[in-house]
Short mmCIF file of C-alpha atoms in Angstrom, two decimals:
data_model
loop_
_atom_site.label_atom_id
_atom_site.label_comp_id
_atom_site.label_asym_id
_atom_site.label_seq_id
_atom_site.Cartn_x
_atom_site.Cartn_y
_atom_site.Cartn_z
CA MET R 819 87.81 44.27 87.48
CA PRO R 820 90.99 42.37 88.40
CA GLN R 821 90.87 38.76 89.48
CA GLN R 822 93.21 39.46 92.30
CA LEU R 823 94.36 42.84 93.59
CA ASN R 824 97.92 41.98 94.48
CA ASP R 825 101.07 43.96 94.93
CA LYS R 826 102.23 43.32 91.38
CA TYR R 827 98.94 44.56 89.98
CA LEU R 828 99.20 47.72 92.05
CA HIS R 829 102.81 48.34 91.11
CA ASP R 830 102.09 47.77 87.42
CA MET R 831 99.14 50.11 87.49
CA THR R 832 99.89 53.44 85.83
CA ALA R 833 98.34 56.61 87.07
CA PRO R 834 97.95 59.52 84.64
CA THR R 835 100.51 62.26 84.33
CA VAL R 836 99.37 65.58 82.93
CA ARG R 837 101.14 68.80 82.01
CA PRO R 838 98.70 71.70 82.38
CA ARG R 839 101.17 74.18 80.93
CA HIS R 840 98.95 77.18 80.52
CA TYR R 841 97.35 76.99 83.92
CA GLN R 842 100.79 76.39 85.42
CA LYS R 843 102.17 79.54 83.76
CA GLN R 844 99.21 81.62 84.80
CA LEU R 845 99.41 80.60 88.43
CA ARG R 846 103.15 81.23 88.47
CA ARG R 847 102.65 84.78 87.28
CA VAL R 848 100.15 85.47 90.01
CA LEU R 849 102.16 83.79 92.78
CA VAL R 850 105.41 85.56 91.92
CA ALA R 851 103.62 88.91 91.79
CA TYR R 852 102.10 88.21 95.18
CA ALA R 853 105.44 87.05 96.58
CA ALA R 854 107.08 90.23 95.28
CA GLN R 855 104.56 92.36 97.11
CA LYS R 856 105.09 90.46 100.33
CA THR R 857 108.87 90.68 100.21
CA ALA R 858 109.44 94.22 98.91
CA LYS R 859 112.48 95.62 100.68
CA PRO R 860 112.70 99.17 102.08
CA SER R 861 115.52 100.00 99.69
CA THR R 862 113.32 98.98 96.79
CA MET R 863 110.52 101.17 98.06
CA GLN R 864 112.92 104.08 98.50
CA GLY R 865 113.80 103.75 94.85
CA VAL R 866 110.15 103.65 93.88
CA LEU R 867 109.39 106.73 96.01
CA GLN R 868 112.19 108.67 94.38
CA PHE R 869 110.92 107.70 90.98
CA MET R 870 107.36 108.59 91.87
CA SER R 871 108.28 112.04 93.16
CA LYS R 872 109.19 113.05 89.61
CA PRO R 873 106.68 115.12 87.62
CA LYS R 874 103.36 113.40 87.18
CA GLN R 875 103.54 113.44 83.42
CA ILE R 876 105.72 110.34 83.75
CA MET R 877 102.61 108.36 84.57
CA ALA R 878 99.10 109.25 83.63
CA GLY R 879 95.99 109.28 85.70
CA VAL R 880 95.05 107.88 89.03
CA GLY R 881 97.49 105.03 88.66
CA ALA R 882 100.30 107.37 89.67
CA VAL R 883 98.50 108.42 92.83
CA ALA R 884 97.72 104.84 93.75
CA VAL R 885 101.28 103.67 93.17
CA LEU R 886 102.70 106.60 95.12
CA ALA R 887 100.42 105.79 98.02
CA VAL R 888 101.26 102.09 97.80
CA ALA R 889 104.99 102.82 97.82
CA ALA R 890 104.71 105.17 100.76
CA LEU R 891 102.47 102.80 102.63
CA SER R 892 104.71 99.81 101.95
CA LEU R 893 107.74 101.70 103.24
CA THR R 894 105.83 102.58 106.36
CA VAL R 895 104.61 99.03 106.90
CA THR R 896 108.05 97.48 106.54
CA GLN R 897 109.25 99.69 109.34
CA GLN R 898 106.47 98.54 111.64
CA PRO R 899 105.80 95.22 113.37
CA GLN R 900 104.58 92.59 110.97
CA SER R 901 100.95 92.52 112.08
CA VAL R 902 99.18 95.68 110.95
CA SER R 903 95.47 95.94 111.42
CA ALA R 904 93.20 96.86 108.57
CA ARG R 905 92.20 100.04 110.33
CA GLU R 906 95.82 101.06 110.77
CA VAL R 907 96.46 100.55 107.10
CA ALA R 908 93.49 102.69 106.20
CA GLN R 909 94.55 105.40 108.60
CA THR R 910 98.04 105.41 107.14
CA ALA R 911 96.58 105.89 103.69
CA SER R 912 94.64 108.88 104.91
CA GLN R 913 97.76 110.30 106.47
CA ASN R 914 99.57 109.87 103.17
CA LEU R 915 97.01 112.16 101.62
CA ALA R 916 97.50 114.65 104.41
CA GLN R 917 101.24 114.63 103.82
CA MET R 918 101.02 115.34 100.14
CA SER R 919 101.94 118.85 99.13
CA GLU R 920 99.29 121.35 98.16
CA ALA R 921 100.61 121.28 94.65
CA GLN R 922 100.24 117.52 94.48
CA VAL R 923 96.75 117.62 95.91
CA ALA R 924 95.78 120.41 93.53
CA GLU R 925 96.75 118.20 90.61
CA MET R 926 94.47 115.39 91.71
CA SER R 927 91.14 114.95 90.08
CA PRO R 928 87.98 114.85 92.25
CA GLN R 929 87.89 111.11 91.75
CA GLU R 930 91.49 110.71 92.87
CA LEU R 931 90.77 112.77 95.95
CA LYS R 932 87.71 110.71 96.69
CA TYR R 933 89.65 107.47 96.62
CA ALA R 934 92.89 108.67 98.16
CA LYS R 935 91.55 108.33 101.67
CA TYR R 936 91.01 104.60 101.24
CA HIS R 937 93.57 101.85 101.40
CA PRO R 938 95.61 102.45 98.27
CA LEU R 939 95.14 98.94 96.98
CA PHE R 940 91.43 99.49 97.35
CA VAL R 941 91.52 102.42 94.99
CA THR R 942 91.97 100.36 91.86
CA TRP R 943 89.24 98.00 92.92
CA LEU R 944 86.79 100.80 93.53
CA GLN R 945 87.54 102.27 90.13
CA GLN R 946 86.84 98.98 88.42
CA ALA R 947 83.69 98.49 90.43
CA GLU R 948 82.50 101.95 89.43
CA GLN R 949 82.76 100.91 85.81
CA ALA R 950 80.80 97.73 86.38
CA PRO R 951 77.30 98.89 87.25
CA ASP R 952 76.12 95.38 87.93
CA LEU R 953 78.29 95.18 91.00
CA GLN R 954 76.74 96.40 94.19
CA LEU R 955 78.87 97.10 97.17
CA LEU R 956 77.47 96.57 100.61
CA THR R 957 78.51 97.67 104.04
CA TYR R 958 78.76 95.07 106.73
CA GLU R 959 75.34 95.97 108.03
CA GLY R 960 73.80 95.78 104.60
CA LEU R 961 75.51 92.48 104.01
CA VAL R 962 74.30 90.62 107.04
CA GLU R 963 70.84 92.08 106.64
CA LYS R 964 70.70 90.66 103.15
CA TYR R 965 72.56 87.42 103.79
CA PRO R 966 72.21 86.55 107.47
CA HIS R 967 74.11 83.30 107.07
CA LEU R 968 77.28 85.24 106.29
CA LYS R 969 77.42 86.34 109.89
CA GLU R 970 79.28 83.08 110.38
CA ALA R 971 82.05 84.36 108.15
CA ALA R 972 82.22 87.73 109.86
CA PRO R 973 80.45 87.66 113.21
CA THR R 974 81.15 91.26 114.17
CA THR R 975 81.85 94.54 112.50
CA HIS R 976 85.46 94.14 113.55
CA ASP R 977 85.84 91.40 110.95
CA PRO R 978 86.59 93.11 107.68
CA LEU R 979 84.32 91.90 104.98
CA LEU R 980 83.20 93.13 101.62
CA VAL R 981 80.61 91.61 99.38
CA ILE R 982 80.54 92.09 95.67
CA ASP R 983 77.00 91.34 94.81
CA ASP R 984 76.47 90.39 91.23
CA PRO R 985 72.79 90.35 90.31
CA ARG R 986 73.11 89.46 86.67
CA ASP R 987 69.55 89.69 85.73
CA GLY R 988 68.49 92.29 88.22
CA ALA R 989 66.93 89.77 90.57
CA THR R 990 68.05 89.34 94.13
CA PRO R 991 70.92 86.89 93.95
CA ASP R 992 70.59 83.57 95.64
CA PRO R 993 72.70 83.85 98.81
CA ARG R 994 73.72 80.24 98.33
CA SER R 995 75.63 81.37 95.28
CA LEU R 996 77.85 83.64 97.30
CA ARG R 997 81.40 82.53 97.58
CA TYR R 998 84.00 83.75 99.94
CA LEU R 999 87.67 83.28 100.56
CA GLU R 1000 90.05 84.12 103.31
CA PHE R 1001 93.54 85.31 102.81
CA THR R 1002 96.41 87.12 104.42
CA GLY R 1003 96.94 90.46 102.79
CA ASN R 1004 100.34 91.88 101.93
CA ASP R 1005 100.24 93.82 105.17
CA ASN R 1006 99.78 90.53 107.06
CA GLY R 1007 96.25 91.50 107.97
CA HIS R 1008 93.64 88.79 107.78
CA TYR R 1009 90.85 89.48 105.34
CA LYS R 1010 87.73 87.87 104.13
CA VAL R 1011 86.12 88.59 100.83
CA ALA R 1012 82.75 87.38 99.76
CA ILE R 1013 82.12 87.50 96.06
CA GLY R 1014 78.69 86.82 94.71
CA VAL R 1015 79.06 84.72 91.62
CA ASN R 1016 78.33 81.13 90.77
CA ASP R 1017 80.12 78.68 88.53
CA HIS R 1018 83.35 77.11 89.41
CA ASN R 1019 86.40 78.09 90.73
CA VAL R 1020 89.94 79.16 90.26
CA PRO R 1021 91.56 80.40 93.44
CA GLU R 1022 94.51 81.85 91.57
CA ALA R 1023 92.08 84.11 89.78
CA ALA R 1024 90.92 85.27 93.19
CA LEU R 1025 94.52 85.89 94.10
CA HIS R 1026 94.87 88.03 91.02
CA TYR R 1027 91.87 89.88 92.23
CA ILE R 1028 93.57 90.56 95.53
CA ILE R 1029 96.88 91.60 94.02
CA GLU R 1030 95.83 93.60 91.03
CA VAL R 1031 92.37 94.76 91.86
CA GLY R 1032 92.54 95.56 95.52
CA VAL R 1033 92.10 94.48 99.08
CA PRO R 1034 88.72 95.34 100.51
CA ILE R 1035 89.14 96.15 104.14
CA MET R 1036 86.79 98.92 105.06
CA HIS R 1037 84.20 98.15 107.61
CA ASP R 1038 81.74 100.43 109.35
CA GLN R 1039 82.10 102.80 106.43
CA PRO R 1040 79.83 103.15 103.46
CA ILE R 1041 81.73 102.04 100.42
CA ARG R 1042 79.43 103.65 97.98
CA GLN R 1043 77.02 106.49 98.66
CA MET K 276 118.66 69.80 91.89
CA THR K 277 120.82 68.55 94.74
CA ILE K 278 119.73 68.82 98.34
CA THR K 279 122.29 71.60 98.93
CA GLU K 280 121.09 73.56 95.92
CA GLU K 281 117.52 73.14 97.06
CA GLN K 282 118.36 74.34 100.54
CA LYS K 283 119.96 77.49 99.14
CA LEU K 284 117.02 78.11 96.85
CA ILE K 285 114.59 77.75 99.73
CA GLU K 286 116.46 80.30 101.79
CA ARG K 287 116.46 82.73 98.90
CA ALA K 288 112.77 82.11 98.29
CA LYS K 289 111.96 83.50 101.71
CA THR K 290 112.83 86.97 100.46
CA ASP K 291 113.10 86.64 96.69
CA SER K 292 109.90 86.18 94.73
CA GLU K 293 111.66 84.83 91.66
CA ALA K 294 113.39 82.19 93.76
CA PHE K 295 109.95 81.09 94.93
CA GLY K 296 108.99 80.96 91.27
CA GLN K 297 111.87 78.55 90.68
CA LEU K 298 110.68 76.34 93.52
CA TYR K 299 107.25 76.43 91.97
CA ASP K 300 108.65 75.44 88.56
CA GLU K 301 110.52 72.56 90.14
CA HIS K 302 107.57 71.11 92.04
CA TYR K 303 104.35 72.18 90.36
CA LEU K 304 103.83 69.11 88.19
CA VAL K 305 104.60 66.73 91.03
CA VAL K 306 102.03 68.38 93.27
CA PHE K 307 99.43 68.77 90.54
CA ASN K 308 99.63 65.17 89.43
CA TYR K 309 99.56 63.90 93.01
CA VAL K 310 96.40 65.88 93.71
CA LEU K 311 94.92 64.80 90.38
CA ARG K 312 95.59 61.15 91.09
CA ARG K 313 94.13 61.41 94.58
CA THR K 314 90.99 63.26 93.51
CA GLY K 315 90.43 62.21 89.90
CA ASP K 316 89.03 65.69 89.23
CA ALA K 317 90.95 68.03 86.93
CA GLN K 318 89.39 71.29 88.07
CA LEU K 319 89.64 70.36 91.70
CA ALA K 320 93.28 69.41 91.15
CA GLN K 321 93.98 72.86 89.73
CA ASP K 322 92.27 74.55 92.65
CA LEU K 323 93.90 72.47 95.34
CA THR K 324 97.33 72.73 93.71
CA ALA K 325 97.03 76.49 93.73
CA ASP K 326 95.95 76.23 97.35
CA VAL K 327 99.09 74.21 98.15
CA PHE K 328 101.43 76.78 96.65
CA ILE K 329 99.61 79.69 98.21
CA LYS K 330 99.97 78.03 101.61
CA ALA K 331 103.62 77.27 100.90
CA LEU K 332 104.19 80.88 99.93
CA THR K 333 102.57 82.27 103.03
CA LYS K 334 104.45 79.85 105.27
CA MET K 335 107.84 80.12 103.55
CA HIS K 336 109.17 82.47 106.18
CA SER K 337 108.69 79.83 108.86
CA PHE K 338 109.94 76.85 106.83
CA ALA K 339 112.83 75.25 108.71
CA TRP K 340 115.30 73.15 106.77
CA LEU K 341 115.55 69.71 108.39
CA GLY K 342 117.42 67.94 105.64
CA ARG K 343 114.26 66.57 104.02
CA PRO K 344 113.24 67.38 100.45
CA PHE K 345 111.02 70.39 99.93
CA ALA K 346 108.67 68.14 98.00
CA ALA K 347 107.94 66.22 101.19
CA TRP K 348 106.59 69.40 102.75
CA LEU K 349 104.50 70.13 99.67
CA TYR K 350 103.11 66.59 99.67
CA ARG K 351 102.08 67.06 103.28
CA ILE K 352 100.36 70.36 102.56
CA ALA K 353 98.66 68.74 99.58
CA GLY K 354 97.46 65.84 101.70
CA ARG K 355 95.93 68.22 104.21
CA SER K 356 94.32 70.32 101.51
CA ILE K 357 92.76 67.23 99.98
CA ALA K 358 91.55 66.04 103.35
CA ASP K 359 90.14 69.46 104.20
CA HIS K 360 88.35 69.60 100.90
CA PHE K 361 86.61 66.31 101.39
CA ARG K 362 85.72 67.26 104.93
CA GLY K 363 83.98 70.32 103.54
CA LYS K 364 86.47 72.81 104.90
CA HIS K 365 87.55 74.15 101.54
CA THR K 366 87.47 77.86 100.76
CA LYS K 367 84.95 79.00 98.26
CA ASN K 368 86.22 80.43 95.04
CA ILE K 369 85.19 82.68 92.25
CA SER K 370 84.73 81.96 88.62
CA LEU K 371 87.55 82.70 86.23
CA GLU K 372 85.03 83.00 83.45
CA VAL K 373 83.26 85.81 85.28
CA LEU K 374 86.50 87.63 85.91
CA MET K 375 87.45 87.33 82.28
CA ASP K 376 84.09 88.45 80.97
CA GLU K 377 83.13 91.13 83.38
CA LEU K 378 86.17 92.47 85.12
CA GLY K 379 88.76 92.33 82.39
CA PHE K 380 91.01 89.73 83.95
CA GLU K 381 93.37 88.63 81.21
CA PRO K 382 95.10 85.25 81.25
CA VAL K 383 98.73 84.88 80.26
CA ASP K 384 97.87 83.93 76.72
CA GLU K 385 94.82 83.25 74.60
CA THR K 386 94.93 79.50 75.00
CA ASP K 387 91.61 78.04 75.90
CA ILE K 388 91.79 76.97 79.52
CA HIS K 389 89.02 74.53 78.93
CA GLN K 390 91.15 72.72 76.41
CA THR K 391 93.66 72.02 79.14
CA LEU K 392 90.94 70.64 81.36
CA VAL K 393 89.58 68.45 78.57
CA GLU K 394 93.03 67.00 77.93
CA THR K 395 93.41 66.30 81.62
CA GLU K 396 90.06 64.57 81.84
CA THR K 397 90.94 62.46 78.80
CA ALA K 398 94.18 61.37 80.41
CA LEU K 399 92.27 60.36 83.53
CA GLU K 400 89.87 58.24 81.51
CA ARG K 401 92.67 56.36 79.76
CA HIS K 402 93.96 54.83 82.97
CA GLN K 403 91.10 52.55 83.86
CA GLN K 404 92.92 50.32 86.29
CA TYR K 405 94.02 53.31 88.28
CA THR K 406 90.53 54.77 88.12
CA GLN K 407 88.95 51.64 89.58
CA VAL K 408 91.43 51.50 92.43
CA ARG K 409 91.13 55.20 93.11
CA GLU K 410 87.37 55.10 93.43
CA HIS K 411 87.60 52.42 96.08
CA LEU K 412 90.52 54.12 97.76
CA LYS K 413 88.48 57.27 98.22
CA THR K 414 86.10 55.37 100.49
CA LEU K 415 88.88 54.55 102.94
CA PRO K 416 90.07 56.75 105.80
CA THR K 417 92.57 59.42 104.88
CA LYS K 418 95.54 57.67 106.47
CA TYR K 419 95.18 54.75 104.06
CA GLN K 420 94.57 57.01 101.06
CA GLU K 421 97.74 58.98 101.68
CA VAL K 422 100.18 56.11 101.98
CA PHE K 423 98.48 54.10 99.24
CA ALA K 424 98.53 56.97 96.76
CA LEU K 425 102.16 57.81 97.54
CA ARG K 426 103.19 54.17 97.09
CA TYR K 427 101.24 53.11 94.05
CA PHE K 428 100.40 56.38 92.29
CA GLU K 429 103.54 58.33 93.07
CA LYS K 430 105.85 55.28 93.22
CA LYS K 431 107.49 56.45 96.43
CA SER K 432 109.59 54.14 98.57
CA ILE K 433 108.54 53.17 102.09
CA ALA K 434 111.29 55.43 103.46
CA GLU K 435 110.11 58.39 101.41
CA ILE K 436 106.51 57.86 102.46
CA ALA K 437 107.61 57.74 106.09
CA VAL K 438 109.29 61.15 105.69
CA ILE K 439 106.35 62.73 103.89
CA THR K 440 103.72 61.47 106.30
CA ALA K 441 105.87 61.74 109.42
CA ARG K 442 105.21 58.10 110.32
CA ARG K 443 107.47 55.17 111.08
CA GLU K 444 108.30 52.84 108.22
CA GLY K 445 106.64 49.97 110.05
CA THR K 446 103.45 51.97 110.32
CA VAL K 447 103.57 52.80 106.62
CA LYS K 448 103.95 49.12 105.73
CA SER K 449 101.10 48.20 108.00
CA LEU K 450 98.81 50.84 106.51
CA LEU K 451 99.68 49.72 103.00
CA SER K 452 98.96 46.12 103.80
CA ARG K 453 95.64 46.86 105.52
CA GLY K 454 94.68 49.39 102.84
CA ALA K 455 95.29 46.92 100.02
CA LYS K 456 93.25 44.31 101.87
CA LYS K 457 90.33 46.71 102.30
CA ILE K 458 90.37 47.64 98.61
CA ARG K 459 90.61 43.99 97.66
CA GLU K 460 87.51 43.28 99.70
CA LYS K 461 85.64 46.09 97.99
CA MET K 462 86.65 44.90 94.53
CA THR K 463 85.50 41.29 94.95
#
């Protein structure tokens, strides 16, 4: 402990400098991807749409459907006022399905058809969740029944909220372990996501989750039968 | 980067994601180390630094150039994020380990993230003088912490601190003097 804490002592004191290169690179990748989604220009989306209208053998699987829907939706959103409600986004996605040709719809698998009515970014998330049987998806009603304290995060059914419940050992998870975050989606809608895991914390990983896995926005609708 | 170059880059960053990436490259280490020095916690510094750049990204469209360095804005966001965290207003997060194990999230490369955290913690431990002062500083009100950290951890001038904290230079000097006195009293 210093004899005297004077100005010279404080100026001479050196604070650490660290270069977390790998974390820095990782976060950059996620942020730039997110920024790209937020700033996609109509002309860019036009180009994507033209590309996506080519035969489906260019891209395999549901990814093509999801990207087509995303492109169409993004073009629509950029032509609208900046604030778009979650419900409007979902409705637009459904309309996209309605506007697809019979031939395009006929080529879709039952799974693609099932997901096409949801927000297109949600499609990828649902697919991943389907492959992870430990994840349970709850409606708003199921959520607040199970975790009443989360009503603070989403007081009414008009607040979009999705919980990914992760009971690792089959037991009812401790509601205190639930984590949630709030963010502005790429349609400028405000979303809240509660994710039931413990351990600590990397918000950029959550951002990846939003960008690459999906934006959960459906309320008042059963997410899984 | 000159002020003019920075101004142009900021304008581009409002619509160009890669331009925002360049701003990030330019300022990441400054923000990270500032948060690290204020908090003394490597993981928290990572989280809050990400928080700072996410907030900057979402607010870029409304950023108005007033002739002050972009870093000053980031310092201010960082200060608020730190204050919010210690007031318990932080957002909850998810575990990267869980995402990697269970949902297939893949990091940029195979480097062990924990190794980075260990190196950061080691660096923190090596600076004992700073550590002692920081621990006492954390017990003071936020207004003292901010100016003190900017002056003695970040080596900013009084004028720069005044810009970052939006205070008069006289106020900054006064806070520094009173803050140092309070820490002195705690260390004796």
